[in-house]
Coordinates of C-alpha atoms and ligand atoms in Angstrom, one line a residue:
M265 CA 12.3 56.0 -25.9
R266 CA 15.5 57.9 -25.7
P267 CA 18.5 55.8 -26.7
G268 CA 20.6 54.8 -23.8
T269 CA 18.0 55.2 -21.2
S270 CA 16.8 51.6 -21.1
F271 CA 19.2 49.2 -19.7
S272 CA 19.8 45.8 -18.6
F273 CA 22.1 44.3 -16.0
T274 CA 22.4 41.2 -14.1
A275 CA 23.1 40.8 -10.5
V276 CA 23.3 38.0 -8.1
L277 CA 20.1 38.0 -6.3
S278 CA 21.1 35.9 -3.4
V279 CA 23.5 33.2 -2.7
A280 CA 23.1 32.0 0.9
S281 CA 24.3 29.1 2.8
L282 CA 21.8 28.0 5.3
L283 CA 21.2 24.9 7.3
L284 CA 17.8 23.5 6.5
S285 CA 16.7 21.0 9.0
Q286 CA 15.4 18.7 6.3
L287 CA 18.3 19.2 4.0
A288 CA 21.5 18.3 5.7
P289 CA 24.3 19.1 5.3
V290 CA 24.7 22.8 4.4
H291 CA 23.8 23.6 0.8
A292 CA 24.3 26.9 -1.1
V293 CA 20.9 27.9 -2.3
T294 CA 20.7 30.2 -5.2
V295 CA 17.4 31.9 -5.7
T296 CA 16.3 32.6 -9.3
N297 CA 14.7 36.0 -9.9
Y298 CA 12.4 35.3 -12.9
A299 CA 11.9 38.3 -15.1
N300 CA 8.3 38.3 -14.1
D301 CA 5.3 36.0 -13.7
F302 CA 1.8 35.8 -12.5
I303 CA 0.4 32.7 -10.8
D304 CA -3.2 31.8 -10.6
P305 CA -3.9 31.6 -6.9
Q306 CA -6.7 29.0 -7.4
Y307 CA -4.3 26.6 -9.0
V308 CA -1.9 27.0 -6.0
L309 CA -4.7 26.7 -3.4
S310 CA -6.2 23.6 -5.0
K311 CA -2.9 21.9 -4.2
D312 CA -3.8 19.5 -7.0
F313 CA -0.1 19.2 -7.9
S314 CA 1.2 16.5 -10.1
N315 CA 3.7 14.4 -8.2
I316 CA 6.3 15.3 -10.8
T317 CA 6.5 18.7 -9.1
V318 CA 7.8 17.5 -5.7
E319 CA 11.3 18.8 -6.3
A320 CA 10.0 22.2 -7.5
Q321 CA 8.0 22.3 -4.3
D322 CA 11.1 21.7 -2.2
T323 CA 12.9 24.4 -4.2
I324 CA 10.1 26.9 -3.4
I325 CA 10.3 26.1 0.3
S326 CA 14.0 26.5 0.3
W327 CA 13.9 29.8 -1.7
A328 CA 11.2 31.1 0.7
Q329 CA 13.5 30.5 3.7
T330 CA 16.5 31.9 2.0
M331 CA 14.7 35.1 1.0
A332 CA 12.9 35.5 4.3
A333 CA 16.2 35.4 6.1
Q334 CA 17.2 38.6 4.3
G335 CA 14.1 40.7 4.9
P336 CA 12.3 43.0 5.6
W337 CA 13.0 45.6 3.0
S338 CA 12.2 49.3 2.9
V339 CA 12.9 52.4 0.9
M340 CA 14.2 53.9 4.2
N341 CA 17.3 51.7 3.9
K342 CA 19.0 54.0 1.3
T343 CA 21.6 56.3 2.6
Y344 CA 20.8 59.2 0.4
A345 CA 17.5 61.0 0.0
P346 CA 15.8 62.0 -3.3
P347 CA 15.5 65.7 -4.1
T348 CA 12.4 66.0 -1.9
G349 CA 14.5 65.1 1.1
N350 CA 12.0 62.4 1.8
K351 CA 13.5 58.9 1.9
H352 CA 9.9 57.5 1.7
D353 CA 10.0 58.4 -1.9
Y354 CA 11.2 55.6 -4.1
M355 CA 14.5 56.5 -5.9
S356 CA 16.9 54.9 -8.4
W357 CA 19.6 56.1 -10.8
A358 CA 19.6 55.4 -14.5
P359 CA 22.4 52.9 -14.9
Y360 CA 24.2 54.0 -18.1
W361 CA 24.7 57.6 -17.2
W362 CA 28.1 59.0 -16.2
P363 CA 29.2 62.4 -14.8
D364 CA 31.3 64.7 -17.0
C365 CA 32.9 67.1 -14.5
S366 CA 35.3 68.7 -17.0
N367 CA 33.5 72.0 -17.2
V368 CA 32.2 72.5 -13.7
G369 CA 35.0 74.8 -12.7
N370 CA 35.5 73.2 -9.3
T371 CA 38.5 74.4 -7.2
T372 CA 38.5 71.5 -4.8
E373 CA 37.8 67.9 -5.3
L374 CA 34.0 67.2 -5.4
T375 CA 32.4 64.8 -3.0
P376 CA 30.3 62.1 -4.6
E377 CA 27.2 63.9 -3.4
E378 CA 28.4 67.1 -5.1
I379 CA 29.1 65.2 -8.3
W380 CA 25.6 63.7 -8.3
V381 CA 24.0 67.1 -8.6
T382 CA 26.7 69.4 -10.1
C383 CA 28.3 67.6 -13.0
P384 CA 26.2 67.0 -16.2
Y385 CA 25.5 63.4 -16.8
V386 CA 25.9 61.8 -20.2
S387 CA 24.7 58.4 -21.5
R388 CA 27.3 55.8 -22.3
D389 CA 24.9 53.1 -23.7
G390 CA 25.5 49.6 -22.3
L391 CA 28.1 50.8 -19.9
F392 CA 26.8 50.2 -16.4
N393 CA 27.8 52.9 -13.9
P394 CA 28.6 50.9 -10.7
D395 CA 27.7 53.7 -8.4
G396 CA 24.1 53.3 -9.5
R397 CA 23.7 50.7 -6.8
T398 CA 24.7 53.1 -4.1
I399 CA 20.9 53.6 -4.0
N400 CA 19.4 50.2 -4.0
D401 CA 15.6 50.6 -3.8
I402 CA 15.3 48.6 -7.0
G403 CA 17.2 45.6 -5.6
E404 CA 15.3 45.8 -2.3
F405 CA 12.0 45.9 -4.2
E406 CA 13.0 42.8 -6.3
D407 CA 14.1 40.9 -3.2
M408 CA 10.9 41.8 -1.4
A409 CA 8.7 40.7 -4.4
N410 CA 10.5 37.4 -4.6
A411 CA 10.3 36.9 -0.8
I412 CA 6.5 37.5 -1.0
L413 CA 6.0 35.2 -3.9
Y414 CA 8.0 32.3 -2.5
N415 CA 6.7 32.6 1.0
A416 CA 3.1 32.7 -0.2
L417 CA 3.7 29.6 -2.3
A418 CA 5.5 27.9 0.7
W419 CA 2.5 28.7 2.9
A420 CA 0.2 27.0 0.4
I421 CA 2.5 24.0 0.0
N422 CA 3.4 23.5 3.7
G423 CA 0.7 25.3 5.6
S424 CA 3.0 26.7 8.2
S425 CA 2.0 30.2 9.4
V426 CA 5.7 31.1 9.5
Y427 CA 5.5 31.7 5.7
S428 CA 2.2 33.6 5.7
A429 CA 3.5 35.8 8.6
N430 CA 6.6 36.6 6.5
V431 CA 4.4 37.8 3.7
A432 CA 2.4 40.0 5.9
R433 CA 5.5 41.4 7.5
F434 CA 7.2 42.2 4.2
V435 CA 4.1 43.8 2.8
N436 CA 3.6 45.9 5.9
T437 CA 7.2 47.1 6.0
W438 CA 7.5 48.1 2.3
F439 CA 4.0 49.5 1.7
L440 CA 2.2 50.3 4.9
A441 CA 4.1 51.0 8.2
A442 CA 4.3 54.7 8.8
D443 CA 8.0 54.7 9.5
T444 CA 9.1 52.5 6.6
A445 CA 6.4 52.8 3.8
M446 CA 7.1 53.8 0.3
T447 CA 5.1 56.8 -1.0
T448 CA 2.7 56.0 -3.9
N449 CA 4.8 57.2 -6.9
L450 CA 7.9 56.6 -8.9
A451 CA 8.7 60.3 -9.5
Y452 CA 12.4 59.7 -8.7
A453 CA 12.9 56.4 -10.4
Q454 CA 15.9 56.2 -12.8
M455 CA 17.0 59.7 -12.3
E456 CA 19.8 60.6 -14.8
R457 CA 21.4 62.9 -12.2
G458 CA 23.3 66.1 -12.7
P459 CA 21.7 69.6 -12.6
N460 CA 19.1 68.6 -15.2
G461 CA 18.6 65.0 -14.0
Q462 CA 17.0 65.5 -10.6
N463 CA 13.6 64.0 -11.7
G464 CA 12.7 60.4 -12.5
T465 CA 12.5 59.2 -16.1
H466 CA 9.9 56.9 -17.7
T467 CA 12.2 53.9 -17.8
G468 CA 12.1 53.9 -14.0
I469 CA 8.5 52.6 -14.1
L470 CA 10.0 49.3 -15.0
D471 CA 11.7 49.1 -11.6
L472 CA 8.3 47.9 -10.1
K473 CA 7.3 45.5 -12.8
C474 CA 7.4 42.6 -10.3
M475 CA 4.3 43.9 -8.7
A476 CA 2.8 41.0 -10.6
K477 CA 4.7 38.7 -8.2
V478 CA 3.6 40.7 -5.2
V479 CA 0.0 40.4 -6.3
S480 CA 0.4 36.7 -7.0
G481 CA 1.6 36.2 -3.4
V482 CA -1.1 38.4 -1.8
L483 CA -3.9 36.7 -3.8
I484 CA -2.8 33.3 -2.5
L485 CA -3.0 34.5 1.1
R486 CA -6.2 36.4 0.6
E487 CA -8.1 33.7 -1.4
G488 CA -6.6 31.0 0.9
K489 CA -7.8 33.0 3.9
A490 CA -4.5 32.9 5.7
A491 CA -5.1 34.0 9.3
E492 CA -2.0 36.3 9.1
W493 CA -3.5 38.1 6.1
T494 CA -5.8 40.2 8.2
S495 CA -8.6 42.4 6.8
D496 CA -6.7 45.4 8.2
I497 CA -3.6 44.7 6.1
D498 CA -5.7 43.8 3.1
T499 CA -7.6 47.1 3.3
A500 CA -4.5 49.1 3.9
L501 CA -2.7 47.6 0.9
N502 CA -5.7 48.2 -1.3
S503 CA -5.7 51.9 -0.3
W504 CA -2.0 52.1 -1.1
T505 CA -2.5 50.4 -4.4
T506 CA -5.5 52.6 -5.4
E507 CA -3.4 55.7 -4.8
Y508 CA -0.5 54.3 -6.7
I509 CA -2.7 53.2 -9.7
S510 CA -3.8 56.8 -9.8
W511 CA -0.2 57.9 -10.2
L512 CA 0.6 55.1 -12.7
T513 CA -2.3 56.1 -14.9
T514 CA -1.8 59.9 -14.9
A515 CA 1.8 60.9 -14.3
K516 CA 3.7 62.1 -17.4
I517 CA 6.6 59.6 -17.1
A518 CA 4.2 56.7 -16.3
L519 CA 2.3 57.5 -19.5
E520 CA 5.5 57.7 -21.5
E521 CA 6.4 54.2 -20.3
K522 CA 3.0 53.0 -21.2
A523 CA 3.6 54.2 -24.7
A524 CA 7.0 52.5 -25.0
T525 CA 6.8 50.2 -28.0
N526 CA 9.1 47.4 -26.7
N527 CA 9.4 45.4 -23.5
H528 CA 9.1 48.5 -21.4
G529 CA 5.5 48.9 -22.6
T530 CA 4.7 45.2 -22.1
F531 CA 5.9 45.3 -18.5
Y532 CA 4.0 48.5 -17.8
Y533 CA 0.8 46.5 -18.6
N534 CA 2.0 43.6 -16.3
Q535 CA 2.2 46.0 -13.4
L536 CA -1.0 48.0 -14.0
A537 CA -3.2 45.0 -14.7
A538 CA -1.9 43.0 -11.7
L539 CA -2.6 46.0 -9.4
Q540 CA -6.1 46.5 -10.8
I541 CA -6.8 42.8 -10.1
L542 CA -5.4 43.3 -6.6
V543 CA -8.0 46.0 -5.8
G544 CA -10.8 44.0 -7.4
D545 CA -11.0 46.1 -10.5
N546 CA -11.2 43.1 -12.9
A547 CA -13.0 45.2 -15.5
G548 CA -10.3 47.8 -15.5
A549 CA -7.6 45.0 -15.7
K550 CA -9.4 43.6 -18.7
K551 CA -9.4 47.0 -20.4
T552 CA -5.7 47.4 -19.6
L553 CA -4.8 44.0 -21.1
E554 CA -7.0 44.6 -24.1
E555 CA -5.2 47.8 -24.7
Y556 CA -1.8 46.0 -24.7
F557 CA -3.1 43.2 -27.0
T558 CA -4.4 45.7 -29.5
T559 CA -1.4 48.0 -29.5
Q560 CA 2.2 46.9 -28.6
Y561 CA 1.4 43.2 -29.0
T562 CA 0.3 43.7 -32.6
W563 CA 3.7 44.9 -33.7
Q564 CA 6.0 43.0 -31.4
I565 CA 6.0 39.7 -33.2
A566 CA 7.1 39.5 -36.8
A567 CA 6.0 37.1 -39.5
N568 CA 8.9 34.7 -38.7
G569 CA 8.2 34.9 -35.0
D570 CA 11.1 37.3 -34.2
Q571 CA 10.6 40.2 -31.9
P572 CA 12.4 42.9 -33.9
L573 CA 12.3 45.6 -31.3
E574 CA 14.2 43.3 -28.9
T575 CA 16.5 41.8 -31.5
A576 CA 17.7 45.2 -32.3
R577 CA 19.0 45.7 -28.7
T578 CA 22.5 45.1 -27.4
R579 CA 21.6 41.6 -26.0
P580 CA 19.0 40.1 -28.3
Y581 CA 18.7 36.7 -26.6
H582 CA 18.0 38.4 -23.3
Y583 CA 15.6 40.9 -24.6
R584 CA 13.5 38.3 -26.6
A585 CA 13.3 36.2 -23.4
Y586 CA 12.5 39.2 -21.4
N587 CA 9.7 40.5 -23.5
L588 CA 8.3 36.9 -23.8
A589 CA 8.2 36.8 -20.0
A590 CA 6.2 40.0 -20.0
M591 CA 3.8 38.8 -22.8
I592 CA 3.3 35.5 -21.0
T593 CA 2.6 37.4 -17.7
N594 CA 0.0 39.6 -19.5
A595 CA -1.6 36.4 -20.9
K596 CA -1.7 34.7 -17.5
L597 CA -3.3 37.9 -16.0
G598 CA -5.8 37.7 -18.8
A599 CA -6.6 34.1 -18.2
Y600 CA -7.2 34.8 -14.5
I601 CA -9.9 37.2 -15.3
G602 CA -11.4 35.2 -18.1
Y603 CA -9.8 37.0 -21.0
D604 CA -8.2 34.4 -23.2
V605 CA -5.4 35.9 -25.3
W606 CA -3.2 32.8 -26.0
N607 CA -4.6 32.6 -29.6
L608 CA -4.5 36.3 -30.3
T609 CA -2.2 37.2 -33.1
S610 CA 0.1 40.1 -34.0
K611 CA -0.7 41.9 -37.2
N612 CA 1.6 39.3 -38.9
G613 CA -0.6 36.5 -37.7
K614 CA 1.7 35.3 -34.9
T615 CA 1.0 34.2 -31.4
I616 CA 3.1 34.1 -28.2
K617 CA 3.9 30.5 -29.0
D618 CA 5.3 31.6 -32.4
A619 CA 7.6 34.1 -30.7
L620 CA 8.8 31.4 -28.3
D621 CA 9.3 28.9 -31.2
Y622 CA 11.5 31.4 -33.0
A623 CA 13.5 32.3 -29.9
I624 CA 14.4 28.7 -29.0
T625 CA 15.9 28.1 -32.5
L626 CA 18.6 30.7 -31.7
P627 CA 21.8 30.1 -29.8
A628 CA 22.4 32.0 -26.6
G629 CA 26.0 32.7 -27.5
K630 CA 27.6 34.7 -24.7
E631 CA 24.2 35.5 -23.2
T632 CA 22.4 33.7 -20.4
A633 CA 20.5 30.7 -21.9
S634 CA 18.5 30.1 -18.7
E635 CA 16.4 33.2 -19.2
L636 CA 14.4 31.4 -21.8
W637 CA 13.6 28.2 -19.7
P638 CA 10.6 29.4 -17.8
N639 CA 9.1 30.7 -21.0
V640 CA 9.5 27.3 -22.7
V641 CA 7.8 25.5 -19.8
A642 CA 5.0 28.1 -19.6
V643 CA 4.3 27.9 -23.3
G644 CA 4.4 24.1 -23.3
A645 CA 2.0 24.0 -20.4
V646 CA -0.5 26.3 -22.1
Y647 CA -0.3 25.3 -25.7
G648 CA 0.5 21.6 -25.1
D649 CA 3.6 19.5 -25.9
A650 CA 2.0 16.4 -27.4
D651 CA 5.2 15.3 -29.2
G652 CA 7.4 16.2 -26.3
A653 CA 9.5 18.7 -28.3
Y654 CA 9.5 21.3 -25.5
A655 CA 10.3 18.8 -22.8
K656 CA 13.2 17.5 -25.0
W657 CA 14.4 21.0 -25.6
M658 CA 14.4 21.6 -21.8
L659 CA 16.3 18.4 -21.2
D660 CA 18.9 19.2 -23.9
N661 CA 19.3 22.9 -22.9
A662 CA 18.4 23.2 -19.2
G663 CA 19.7 19.7 -18.2
N664 CA 18.2 17.1 -16.0
T665 CA 17.6 19.4 -13.1
Y666 CA 14.9 21.4 -14.8
P667 CA 11.9 19.8 -13.0
A668 CA 13.5 21.1 -9.7
D669 CA 13.1 24.7 -10.9
A670 CA 10.5 26.5 -8.9
Q671 CA 8.4 27.6 -11.9
F672 CA 8.0 23.9 -12.9
L673 CA 5.3 23.8 -10.1
W674 CA 3.0 26.4 -11.6
N675 CA 3.7 25.9 -15.3
Q676 CA 1.8 22.6 -15.5
P677 CA 1.1 20.3 -17.2
F678 CA 4.6 19.9 -18.5
S679 CA 6.6 16.7 -18.8
D680 CA 9.5 15.9 -16.5
S681 CA 11.0 13.9 -19.3
G682 CA 10.7 10.8 -17.1
L683 CA 13.6 11.9 -14.9
V684 CA 13.9 9.9 -11.7
K685 CA 15.4 12.8 -10.0
A686 CA 17.1 16.0 -10.8
D687 CA 20.5 14.9 -9.7
A688 CA 23.2 14.5 -12.3
T689 CA 25.5 12.8 -9.8
T690 CA 23.2 9.8 -9.6
T691 CA 23.7 7.2 -12.3
S692 CA 21.2 4.8 -13.5
S693 CA 21.9 1.6 -15.2
G694 CA 20.4 0.8 -18.5
S695 CA 18.1 3.6 -19.1
S696 CA 20.1 6.8 -19.1
S697 CA 19.7 9.2 -21.9
T698 CA 22.7 11.3 -22.7
S699 CA 21.6 14.1 -20.5
G700 CA 19.3 12.8 -17.9
V701 CA 18.5 9.9 -15.5
R702 CA 15.3 8.4 -16.7
Q703 CA 12.5 7.2 -14.6
E704 CA 11.8 3.5 -14.6
D705 CA 10.1 2.7 -11.4
G706 CA 8.4 5.8 -10.1
A707 CA 10.9 6.2 -7.3
R708 CA 11.7 9.8 -6.7
S709 CA 14.3 11.4 -4.5
I710 CA 13.3 14.5 -2.8
G711 CA 15.5 17.4 -1.8
A712 CA 18.7 15.7 -2.9
S713 CA 19.5 18.0 -5.7
W714 CA 20.7 21.3 -4.4
N715 CA 24.3 21.3 -5.6
V716 CA 23.3 20.4 -9.1
L717 CA 20.4 22.7 -9.0
A718 CA 22.6 25.5 -7.9
M719 CA 24.9 24.8 -10.9
A720 CA 22.0 24.6 -13.3
V721 CA 20.5 27.9 -12.2
G722 CA 23.9 29.4 -11.5
A723 CA 23.9 31.1 -14.8
A724 CA 20.4 32.2 -14.0
M725 CA 21.0 33.8 -10.7
L726 CA 19.8 36.9 -12.3
A727 CA 18.0 40.0 -11.3
V728 CA 17.3 41.3 -14.7
F729 CA 16.1 44.8 -15.2
A730 CA 16.0 45.9 -18.8
Ligands
NAG192 C1 15.7 47.8 5.9 O1 14.7 48.4 6.6 C2 13.9 47.6 7.5 C3 12.8 48.4 8.0 O2 13.3 49.4 8.8 C4 14.8 47.0 8.5 O3 14.0 46.1 9.3 C5 15.9 46.2 7.8 O4 16.8 45.7 8.8 C6 16.7 47.1 6.9 N1 17.6 46.3 6.1 C7 18.9 46.7 6.1 C8 19.8 45.8 5.3 O5 19.3 47.6 6.6
NAG193 C1 37.8 69.0 -9.3 O1 39.0 69.7 -9.1 C2 40.1 69.0 -8.6 C3 41.2 70.0 -8.4 O2 41.4 70.8 -9.6 C4 40.5 67.9 -9.6 O3 41.6 67.2 -9.1 C5 39.3 66.9 -9.7 O4 39.5 65.9 -10.6 C6 38.0 67.7 -10.2 N1 36.9 66.9 -10.4 C7 36.2 66.3 -9.4 C8 35.1 65.5 -9.8 O5 36.4 66.5 -8.2
NAG194 C1 6.2 22.2 7.0 O1 7.6 22.4 7.3 C2 8.0 22.0 8.6 C3 9.4 22.5 8.8 O2 10.3 22.0 7.8 C4 7.8 20.5 8.8 O3 8.2 20.2 10.0 C5 6.4 20.2 8.5 O4 6.2 18.8 8.6 C6 5.9 20.7 7.2 N1 4.5 20.5 7.1 C7 3.9 20.0 6.0 C8 2.4 19.9 6.1 O5 4.5 19.6 5.1
NAG195 C1 10.2 67.4 -11.9 O1 8.9 66.9 -12.2 C2 7.8 67.6 -11.6 C3 6.6 66.9 -11.8 O2 6.4 66.5 -13.1 C4 7.8 69.0 -12.1 O3 6.8 69.8 -11.5 C5 9.2 69.7 -11.9 O4 9.2 70.9 -12.6 C6 10.3 68.8 -12.5 N1 11.6 69.3 -12.1 C7 12.6 69.5 -12.9 C8 13.8 70.0 -12.4 O5 12.5 69.2 -14.1
NAG196 C1 -6.6 28.1 -29.5 O1 -7.7 27.9 -30.3 C2 -8.0 26.6 -30.5 C3 -9.2 26.5 -31.5 O2 -10.3 27.2 -31.0 C4 -8.3 25.9 -29.2 O3 -8.5 24.5 -29.4 C5 -7.1 26.0 -28.3 O4 -7.4 25.4 -27.1 C6 -6.7 27.4 -28.1 N1 -5.5 27.5 -27.5 C7 -5.3 28.2 -26.4 C8 -3.9 28.1 -25.8 O5 -6.2 28.8 -25.8
NAG197 C1 3.1 9.7 -9.7 O1 1.7 9.3 -9.8 C2 1.5 8.4 -10.9 C3 0.0 8.2 -11.0 O2 -0.6 8.0 -9.8 C4 2.2 7.1 -10.6 O3 2.0 6.2 -11.6 C5 3.7 7.4 -10.4 O4 4.4 6.2 -10.0 C6 4.0 8.5 -9.4 N1 5.3 8.8 -9.5 C7 6.0 9.1 -8.4 C8 7.4 9.5 -8.7 O5 5.6 9.1 -7.3

């Protein structure tokens, strides 16, 4: 890929104060935007949850409510149209590109809109151009994907139709309703701007990687036969998706992204395979995932477990965690359709577990340590953690609130390290470890941990797009 076109930034997804009837008094709830994930709907619908996940369940309910209060989302909300003049077309701006107006021969000051099309744009790698968020389809999509995921999970956990109705409403607004729907392409994603930058670029395909979350949420409602998930909406979303898959598998920039050797390629496969599963094309999804595991995957993990294409980037801790999340998502998508890839190896003989085991030996430094946490729990849940090393790593690195993290619900079995409750403010006599309150009697406090949780995931209140 072209240097400087791929990027990474962090943004606060959502920090909202809201009064939850069951959680008085007011707590600031910070919603974590995991890099990506896919959740087996049958696991969720079985509701056969270990009782160590009760706090994660509470977190999910709270995040569902926080996100739902902010929706719905739509491409129509942007205040500037793409070159087609049609706001229904998804649009975003490449984040590291800046205008150079020194040679445009202007006689009066240019308006922002004039600058966007008149001045040549140049890449300043790693330097985020803040006006990129003037157009926020990407942020709206990520919020929408999280809202769908957490509300579908909340419906499964709680059973209230409020949550399933939220999912249906958010899907309808973003994808289907004639006045608000997105057209079925990313032709204007990550435009570089300027006279030669009025088309999308391949890195923009990454903007919609969290389709895997959307699909997870929809499958929960569909397979759980939620009344609010009607056959009309199901059919309409399938039609939308079939058209979009056609674009995603034929457009020049989409195919360039598919060929990206690093995390961009990995995430492309997340998106395509999830959508193929959504429309019932499991054979196509299997072929898609096989392609990933016989191409990119084979060179992404070195003999020592490092991911050299990510380590070479500006923020190696982030990029290793990021690509791991994408690899794990591909593996979970595979598992859902009966394609077991967890033991597949790179050409250096290494598995996803080896990549994780290497990543957790390295210090985060100035980067965000929490990005690795869901990967550790996911790997421990799949490959096992007989000696408790991963659970200990979580306790040491994530702290004693980690069982209250939402993903702790669906990355099971994974030990809660015997924590009584995820609340560092509570002391326990006799049995405390240095970093956690240990469980002695099975008592468990529910929903008491929000302030601590907010601190623990504070560093992780990330919307990471890289
Ligand atoms: C975004 O668009 C939807 C659909 O039109 C609308 O309901 C929502 O209020 C808009 N959000 C904002 C922040 O304008
Ligand atoms: C355009 O020209 C004006 C007047 O010469 C100058 O002040 C300004 O910096 C130039 N650039 C832009 C982007 O307006
Ligand atoms: C679902 O949540 C509502 C509102 O908090 C609560 O009143 C209800 O008891 C919950 N239902 C279940 C089955 O947990
Ligand atoms: C933008 O992309 C479309 C579709 O690939 C192409 O037809 C068009 O020529 C491109 N425009 C520019 C200005 O490059
Ligand atoms: C990997 O292969 C071994 C040996 O066949 C098997 O016991 C194990 O369950 C596999 N692990 C995963 C995660 O599939
Ligand atoms: C969870 O369930 C196990 C097995 O039934 C029980 O021993 C334990 O006390 C329970 N723990 C909590 C916190 O309810």
